[in-house]
JSON list of C-alpha atoms in Angstrom, two decimals:
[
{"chain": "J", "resi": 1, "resn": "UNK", "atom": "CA", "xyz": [0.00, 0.00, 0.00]},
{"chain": "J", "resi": 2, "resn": "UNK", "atom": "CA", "xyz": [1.02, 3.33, -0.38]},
{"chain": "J", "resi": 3, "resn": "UNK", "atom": "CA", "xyz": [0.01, 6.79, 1.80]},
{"chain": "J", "resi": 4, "resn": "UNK", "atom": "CA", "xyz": [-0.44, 10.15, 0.42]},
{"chain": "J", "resi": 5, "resn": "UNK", "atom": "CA", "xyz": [2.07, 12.82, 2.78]},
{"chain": "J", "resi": 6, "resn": "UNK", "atom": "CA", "xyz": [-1.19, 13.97, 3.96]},
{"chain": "J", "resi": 7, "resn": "UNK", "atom": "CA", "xyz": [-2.13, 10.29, 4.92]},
{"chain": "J", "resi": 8, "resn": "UNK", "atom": "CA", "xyz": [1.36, 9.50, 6.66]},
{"chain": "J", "resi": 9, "resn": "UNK", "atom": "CA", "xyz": [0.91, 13.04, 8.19]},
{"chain": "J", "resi": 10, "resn": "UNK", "atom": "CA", "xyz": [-2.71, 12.15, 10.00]},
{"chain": "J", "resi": 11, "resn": "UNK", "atom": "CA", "xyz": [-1.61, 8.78, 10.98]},
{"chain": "J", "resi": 12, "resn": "UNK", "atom": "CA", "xyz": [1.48, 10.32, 12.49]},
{"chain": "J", "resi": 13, "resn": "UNK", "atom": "CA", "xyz": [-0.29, 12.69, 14.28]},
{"chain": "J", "resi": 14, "resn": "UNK", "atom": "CA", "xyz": [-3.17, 10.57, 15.14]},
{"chain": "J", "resi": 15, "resn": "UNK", "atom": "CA", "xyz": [-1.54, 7.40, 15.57]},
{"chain": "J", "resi": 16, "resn": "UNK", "atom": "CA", "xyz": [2.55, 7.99, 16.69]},
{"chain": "J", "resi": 17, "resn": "UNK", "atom": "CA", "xyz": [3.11, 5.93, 13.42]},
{"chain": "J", "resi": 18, "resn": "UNK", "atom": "CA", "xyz": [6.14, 7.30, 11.62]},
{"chain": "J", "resi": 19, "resn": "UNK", "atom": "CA", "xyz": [5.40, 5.77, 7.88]},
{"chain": "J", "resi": 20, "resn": "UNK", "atom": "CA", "xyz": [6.77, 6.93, 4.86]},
{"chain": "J", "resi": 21, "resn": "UNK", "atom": "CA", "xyz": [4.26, 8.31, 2.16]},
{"chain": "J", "resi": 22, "resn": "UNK", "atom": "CA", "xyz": [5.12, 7.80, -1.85]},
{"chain": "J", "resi": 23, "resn": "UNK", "atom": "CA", "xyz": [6.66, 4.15, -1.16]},
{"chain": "J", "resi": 24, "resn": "UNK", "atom": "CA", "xyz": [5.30, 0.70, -1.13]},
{"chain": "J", "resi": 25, "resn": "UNK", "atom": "CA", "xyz": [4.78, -0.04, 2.50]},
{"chain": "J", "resi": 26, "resn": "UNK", "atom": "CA", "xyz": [3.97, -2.95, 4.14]},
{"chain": "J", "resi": 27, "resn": "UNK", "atom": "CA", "xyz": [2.62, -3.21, 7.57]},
{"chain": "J", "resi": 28, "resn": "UNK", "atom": "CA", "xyz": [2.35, -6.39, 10.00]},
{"chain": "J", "resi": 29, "resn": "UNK", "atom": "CA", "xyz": [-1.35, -7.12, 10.29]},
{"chain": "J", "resi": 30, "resn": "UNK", "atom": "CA", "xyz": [-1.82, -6.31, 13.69]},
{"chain": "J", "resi": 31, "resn": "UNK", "atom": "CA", "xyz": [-0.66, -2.58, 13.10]},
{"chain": "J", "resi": 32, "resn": "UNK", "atom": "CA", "xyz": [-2.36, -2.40, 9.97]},
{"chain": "J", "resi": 33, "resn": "UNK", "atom": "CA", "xyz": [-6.09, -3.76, 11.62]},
{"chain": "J", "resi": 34, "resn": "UNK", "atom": "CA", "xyz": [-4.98, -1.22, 14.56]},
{"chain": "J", "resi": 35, "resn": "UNK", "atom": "CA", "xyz": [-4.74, 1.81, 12.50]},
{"chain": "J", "resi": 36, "resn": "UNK", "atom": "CA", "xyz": [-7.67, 0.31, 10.60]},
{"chain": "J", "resi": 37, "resn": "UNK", "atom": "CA", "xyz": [-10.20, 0.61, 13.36]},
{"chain": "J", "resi": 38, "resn": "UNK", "atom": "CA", "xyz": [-8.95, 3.76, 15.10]},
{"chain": "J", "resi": 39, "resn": "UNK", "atom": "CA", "xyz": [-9.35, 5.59, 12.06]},
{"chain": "J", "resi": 40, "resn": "UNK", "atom": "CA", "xyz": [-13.13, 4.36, 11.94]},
{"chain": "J", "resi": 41, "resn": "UNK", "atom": "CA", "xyz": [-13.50, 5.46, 15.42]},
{"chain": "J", "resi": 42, "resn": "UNK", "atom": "CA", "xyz": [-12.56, 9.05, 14.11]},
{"chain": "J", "resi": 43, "resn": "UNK", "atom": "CA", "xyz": [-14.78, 8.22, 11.09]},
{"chain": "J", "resi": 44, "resn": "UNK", "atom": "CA", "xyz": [-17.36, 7.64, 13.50]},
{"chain": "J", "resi": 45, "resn": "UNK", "atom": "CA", "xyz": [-16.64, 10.41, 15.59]},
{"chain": "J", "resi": 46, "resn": "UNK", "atom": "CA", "xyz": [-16.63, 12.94, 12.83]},
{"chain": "J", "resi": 47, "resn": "UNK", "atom": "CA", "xyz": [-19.44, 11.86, 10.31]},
{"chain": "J", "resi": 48, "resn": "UNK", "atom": "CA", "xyz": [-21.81, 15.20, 9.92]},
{"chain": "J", "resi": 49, "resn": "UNK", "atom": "CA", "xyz": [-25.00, 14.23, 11.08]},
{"chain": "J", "resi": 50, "resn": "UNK", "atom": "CA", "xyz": [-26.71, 15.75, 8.22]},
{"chain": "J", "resi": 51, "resn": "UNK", "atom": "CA", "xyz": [-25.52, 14.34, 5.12]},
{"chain": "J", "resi": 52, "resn": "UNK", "atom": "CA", "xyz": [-25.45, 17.22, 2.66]},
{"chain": "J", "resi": 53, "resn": "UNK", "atom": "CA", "xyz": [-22.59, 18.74, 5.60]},
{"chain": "J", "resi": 54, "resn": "UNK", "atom": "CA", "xyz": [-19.72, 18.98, 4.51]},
{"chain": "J", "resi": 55, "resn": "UNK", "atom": "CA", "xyz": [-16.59, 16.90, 6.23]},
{"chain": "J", "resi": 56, "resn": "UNK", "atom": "CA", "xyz": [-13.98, 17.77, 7.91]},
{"chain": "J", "resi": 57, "resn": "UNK", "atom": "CA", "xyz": [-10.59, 17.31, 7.06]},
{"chain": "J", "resi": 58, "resn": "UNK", "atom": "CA", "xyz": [-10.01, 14.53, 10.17]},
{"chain": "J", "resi": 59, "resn": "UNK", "atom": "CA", "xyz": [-13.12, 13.01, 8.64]},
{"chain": "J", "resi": 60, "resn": "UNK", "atom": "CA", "xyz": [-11.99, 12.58, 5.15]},
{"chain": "J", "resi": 61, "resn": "UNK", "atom": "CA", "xyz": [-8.64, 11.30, 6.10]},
{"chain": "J", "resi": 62, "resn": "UNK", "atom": "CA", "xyz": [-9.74, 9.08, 8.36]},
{"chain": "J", "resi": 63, "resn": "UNK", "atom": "CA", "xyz": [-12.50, 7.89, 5.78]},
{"chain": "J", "resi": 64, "resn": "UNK", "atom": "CA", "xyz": [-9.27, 7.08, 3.39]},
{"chain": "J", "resi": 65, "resn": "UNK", "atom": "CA", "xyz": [-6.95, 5.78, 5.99]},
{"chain": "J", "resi": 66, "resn": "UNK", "atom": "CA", "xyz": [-9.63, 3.61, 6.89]},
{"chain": "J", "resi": 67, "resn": "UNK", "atom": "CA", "xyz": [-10.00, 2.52, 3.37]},
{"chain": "J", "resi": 68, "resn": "UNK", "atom": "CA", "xyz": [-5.99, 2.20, 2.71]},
{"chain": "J", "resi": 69, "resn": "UNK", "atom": "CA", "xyz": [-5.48, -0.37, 5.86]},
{"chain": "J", "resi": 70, "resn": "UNK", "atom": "CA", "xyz": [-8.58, -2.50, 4.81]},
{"chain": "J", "resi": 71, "resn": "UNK", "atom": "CA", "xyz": [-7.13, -2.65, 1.59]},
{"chain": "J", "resi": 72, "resn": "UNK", "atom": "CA", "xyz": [-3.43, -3.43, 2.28]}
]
């Protein structure tokens, strides 16, 4: 899998997960299912309640972090 620097940045921040963004990465699969379902607690968190709101930038990352780790 790879991360976008903005992806590698929220995880960082988010996480404590130093991983480098642009490069094939691979993860072992307990990290990877751990950063999986923290970001979808911040999904969670962060969903608008109304659907036609807009998300937040947390929200969206977390949405494709999310999406990344299930993925990988």
């Amino acid at each position: 899998m790879k991360l976008t620097q903005e992806q590698a940045d929220f995880i960082l921040k988010e996480f404590g997960v130093d991983l480098e963004p642009g490069k094939e990465i691979r993860l072992d699969s307990k990290l990877r299912w751990d950063i999986h379902d923290r970001a979808f607690d911040i999904e969670v968190e962060e969903l608008p309640l109304n659907e036609k709101d807009p998300w937040s930038t947390r929200c969206r990352l977390a949405v494709e972090v999310c999406n990344v780790m299930y993925e990988g």
